[in-house]
Short mmCIF file of C-alpha atoms and ligand atoms in Angstrom, two decimals:
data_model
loop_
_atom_site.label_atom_id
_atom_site.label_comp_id
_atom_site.label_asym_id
_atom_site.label_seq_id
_atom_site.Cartn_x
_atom_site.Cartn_y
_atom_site.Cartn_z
CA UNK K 1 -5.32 -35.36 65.50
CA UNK K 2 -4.35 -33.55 61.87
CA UNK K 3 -1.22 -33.04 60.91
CA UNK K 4 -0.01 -29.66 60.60
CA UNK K 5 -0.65 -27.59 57.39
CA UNK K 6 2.69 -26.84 56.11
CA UNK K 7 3.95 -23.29 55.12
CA UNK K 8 3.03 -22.80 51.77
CA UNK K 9 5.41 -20.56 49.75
CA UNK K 10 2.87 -19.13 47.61
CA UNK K 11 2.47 -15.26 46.31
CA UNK K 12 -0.69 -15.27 48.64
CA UNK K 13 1.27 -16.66 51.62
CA UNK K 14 3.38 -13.75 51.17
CA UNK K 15 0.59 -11.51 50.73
CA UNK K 16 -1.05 -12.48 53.72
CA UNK K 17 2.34 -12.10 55.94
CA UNK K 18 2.58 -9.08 54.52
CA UNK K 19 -0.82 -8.01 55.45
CA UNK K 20 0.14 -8.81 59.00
CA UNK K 21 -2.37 -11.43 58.53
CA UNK K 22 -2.01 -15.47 59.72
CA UNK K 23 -0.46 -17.32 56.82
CA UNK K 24 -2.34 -20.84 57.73
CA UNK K 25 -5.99 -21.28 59.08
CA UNK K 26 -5.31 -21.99 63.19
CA UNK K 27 -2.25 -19.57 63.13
CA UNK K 28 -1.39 -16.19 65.15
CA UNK K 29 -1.08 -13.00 63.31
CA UNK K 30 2.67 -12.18 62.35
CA UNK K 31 4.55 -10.16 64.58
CA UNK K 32 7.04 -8.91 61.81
CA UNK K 33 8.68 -9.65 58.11
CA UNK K 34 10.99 -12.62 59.33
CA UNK K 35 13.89 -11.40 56.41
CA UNK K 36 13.23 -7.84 57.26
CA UNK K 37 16.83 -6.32 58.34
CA UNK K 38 15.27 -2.43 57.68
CA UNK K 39 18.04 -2.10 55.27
CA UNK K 40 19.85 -3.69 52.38
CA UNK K 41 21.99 -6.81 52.53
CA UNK K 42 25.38 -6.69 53.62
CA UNK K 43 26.36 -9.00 51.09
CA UNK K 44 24.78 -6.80 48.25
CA UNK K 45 25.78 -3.75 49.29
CA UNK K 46 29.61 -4.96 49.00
CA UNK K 47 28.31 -6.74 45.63
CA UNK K 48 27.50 -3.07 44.28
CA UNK K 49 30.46 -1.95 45.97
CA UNK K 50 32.96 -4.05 44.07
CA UNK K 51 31.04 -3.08 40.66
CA UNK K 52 28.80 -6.22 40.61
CA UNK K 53 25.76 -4.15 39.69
CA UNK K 54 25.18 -2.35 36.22
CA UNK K 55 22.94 -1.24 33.64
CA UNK K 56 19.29 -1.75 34.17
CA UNK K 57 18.94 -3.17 37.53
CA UNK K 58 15.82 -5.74 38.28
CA UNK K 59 15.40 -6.54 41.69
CA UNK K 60 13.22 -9.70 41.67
CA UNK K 61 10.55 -11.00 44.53
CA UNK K 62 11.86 -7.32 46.24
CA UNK K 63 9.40 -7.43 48.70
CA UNK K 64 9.83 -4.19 51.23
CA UNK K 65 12.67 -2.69 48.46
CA UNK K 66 15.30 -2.18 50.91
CA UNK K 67 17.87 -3.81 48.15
CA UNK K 68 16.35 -1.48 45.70
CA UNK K 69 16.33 1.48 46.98
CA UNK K 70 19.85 1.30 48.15
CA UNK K 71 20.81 0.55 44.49
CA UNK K 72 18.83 3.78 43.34
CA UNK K 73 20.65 5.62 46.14
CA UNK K 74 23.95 4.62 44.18
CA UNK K 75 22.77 5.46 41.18
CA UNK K 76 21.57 3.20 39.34
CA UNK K 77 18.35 2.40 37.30
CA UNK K 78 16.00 0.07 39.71
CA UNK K 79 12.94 -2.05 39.16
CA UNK K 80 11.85 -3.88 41.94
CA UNK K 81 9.06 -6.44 41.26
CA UNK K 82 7.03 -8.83 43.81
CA UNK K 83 4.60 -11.20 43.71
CA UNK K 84 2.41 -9.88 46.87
CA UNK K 85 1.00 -6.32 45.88
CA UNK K 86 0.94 -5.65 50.00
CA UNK K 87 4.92 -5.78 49.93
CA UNK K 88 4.66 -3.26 46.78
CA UNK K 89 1.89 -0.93 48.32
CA UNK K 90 3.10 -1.21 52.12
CA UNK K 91 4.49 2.89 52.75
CA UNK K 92 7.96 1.98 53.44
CA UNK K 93 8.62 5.60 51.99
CA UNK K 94 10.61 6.83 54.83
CA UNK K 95 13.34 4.55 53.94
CA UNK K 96 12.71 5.27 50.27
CA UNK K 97 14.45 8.97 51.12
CA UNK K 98 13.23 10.48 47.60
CA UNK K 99 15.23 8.22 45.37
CA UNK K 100 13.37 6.92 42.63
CA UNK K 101 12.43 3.50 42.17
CA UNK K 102 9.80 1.87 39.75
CA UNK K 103 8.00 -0.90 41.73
CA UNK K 104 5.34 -3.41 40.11
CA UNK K 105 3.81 -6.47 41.22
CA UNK K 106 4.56 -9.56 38.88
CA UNK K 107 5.19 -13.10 39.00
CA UNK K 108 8.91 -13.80 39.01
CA UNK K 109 8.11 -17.53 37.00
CA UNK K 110 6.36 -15.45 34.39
CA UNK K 111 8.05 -11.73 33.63
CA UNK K 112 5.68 -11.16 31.09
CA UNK K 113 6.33 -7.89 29.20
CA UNK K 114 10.14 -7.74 30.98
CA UNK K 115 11.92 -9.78 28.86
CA UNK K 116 15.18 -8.18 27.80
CA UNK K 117 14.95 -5.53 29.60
CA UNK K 118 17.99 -5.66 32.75
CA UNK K 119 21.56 -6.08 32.51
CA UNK K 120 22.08 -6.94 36.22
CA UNK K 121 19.49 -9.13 38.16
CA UNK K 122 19.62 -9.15 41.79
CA UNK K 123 17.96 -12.51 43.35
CA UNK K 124 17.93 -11.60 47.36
CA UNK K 125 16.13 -14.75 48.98
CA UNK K 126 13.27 -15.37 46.17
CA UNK K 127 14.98 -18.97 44.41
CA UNK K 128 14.18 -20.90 47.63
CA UNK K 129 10.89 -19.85 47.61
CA UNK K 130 9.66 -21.23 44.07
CA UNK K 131 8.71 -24.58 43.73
CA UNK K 132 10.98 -26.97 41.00
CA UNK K 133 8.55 -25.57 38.38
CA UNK K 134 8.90 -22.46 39.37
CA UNK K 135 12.62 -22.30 39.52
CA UNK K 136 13.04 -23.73 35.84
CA UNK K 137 10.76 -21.17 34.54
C1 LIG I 201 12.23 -14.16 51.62
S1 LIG I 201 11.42 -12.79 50.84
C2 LIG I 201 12.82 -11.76 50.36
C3 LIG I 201 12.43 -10.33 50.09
C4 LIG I 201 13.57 -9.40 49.67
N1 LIG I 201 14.17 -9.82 48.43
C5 LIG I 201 14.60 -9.25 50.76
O1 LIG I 201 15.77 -9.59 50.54
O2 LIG I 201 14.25 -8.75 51.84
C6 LIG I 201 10.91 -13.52 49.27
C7 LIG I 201 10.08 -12.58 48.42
O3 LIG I 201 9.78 -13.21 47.18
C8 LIG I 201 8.45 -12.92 46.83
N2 LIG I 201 7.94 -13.96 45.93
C9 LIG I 201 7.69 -15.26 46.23
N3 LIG I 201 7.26 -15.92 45.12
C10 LIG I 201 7.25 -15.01 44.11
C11 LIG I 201 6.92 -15.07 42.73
N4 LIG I 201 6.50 -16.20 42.15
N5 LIG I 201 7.03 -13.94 42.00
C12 LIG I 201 7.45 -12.78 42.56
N6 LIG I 201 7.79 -12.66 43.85
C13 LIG I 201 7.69 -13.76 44.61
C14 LIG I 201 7.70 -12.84 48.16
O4 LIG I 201 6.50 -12.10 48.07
C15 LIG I 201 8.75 -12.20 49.05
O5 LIG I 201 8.63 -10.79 49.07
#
């Protein structure tokens, strides 16, 4: 018998769950976004609450936006960047409720063309996901 494939944290894992598509060959489809609470964190809501949150805003690895477009809703100036382009294209506009938010896929290990641009950096759940490598970079 083969061992099980592990779960890959790759862009294209993320992609695929995304997609609503099996992440590993012999698996079902997804039934949902496992980290998808259909609004932002608690913990960075108080964050922004107590100040925490200023300037240019970069929400990194974003996925759905929910952080980001609760930051835009306060007022502030919001990219959100992810690796899997189906968490930037998915239509989650009704919770984007007209604020404005620029969203981009991009590789959170590279940035390339971002550099310098954010005073605040918001990191909801992404670090984990990198490999050493990745997290260094
Ligand atoms: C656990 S989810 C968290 C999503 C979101 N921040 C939240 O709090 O709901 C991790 C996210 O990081 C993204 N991601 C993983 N590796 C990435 C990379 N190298 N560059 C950019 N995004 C990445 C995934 O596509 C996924 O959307």
């Amino acid at each position: 018998m083969s061992s099980p494939q592990p779960f890959r944290r790759s862009p294209e894992t993320f992609d695929k769950l995304y997609r609503g598509e099996p992440t590993f060959e012999g698996a079902p489809p997804p039934t949902g976004i496992p980290w998808d609470i259909h609004q932002a964190q608690p913990r960075l809501m108080e964050l922004e609450a107590l100040g925490g949150i200023s300037g240019e805003v970069l929400d990194i690895g974003c996925g759905l936006g929910d952080n980001s477009i609760y930051f835009a809703s306060r007022g502030h100036s919001v990219t959100g960047l992810d690796g899997s382009p189906a968490a930037i294209e998915k239509p989650v506009v009704e919770r984007r409720r007209g604020v404005s938010v620029t969203f981009a896929v991009a590789d959170a290990t590279k940035l390339t063309g971002y550099n310098g641009r954010f005073d605040t950096v918001i990191d909801s759940a992404l670090y984990h996901c990198l490999d050493e490598e990745g997290q260094q970079a």
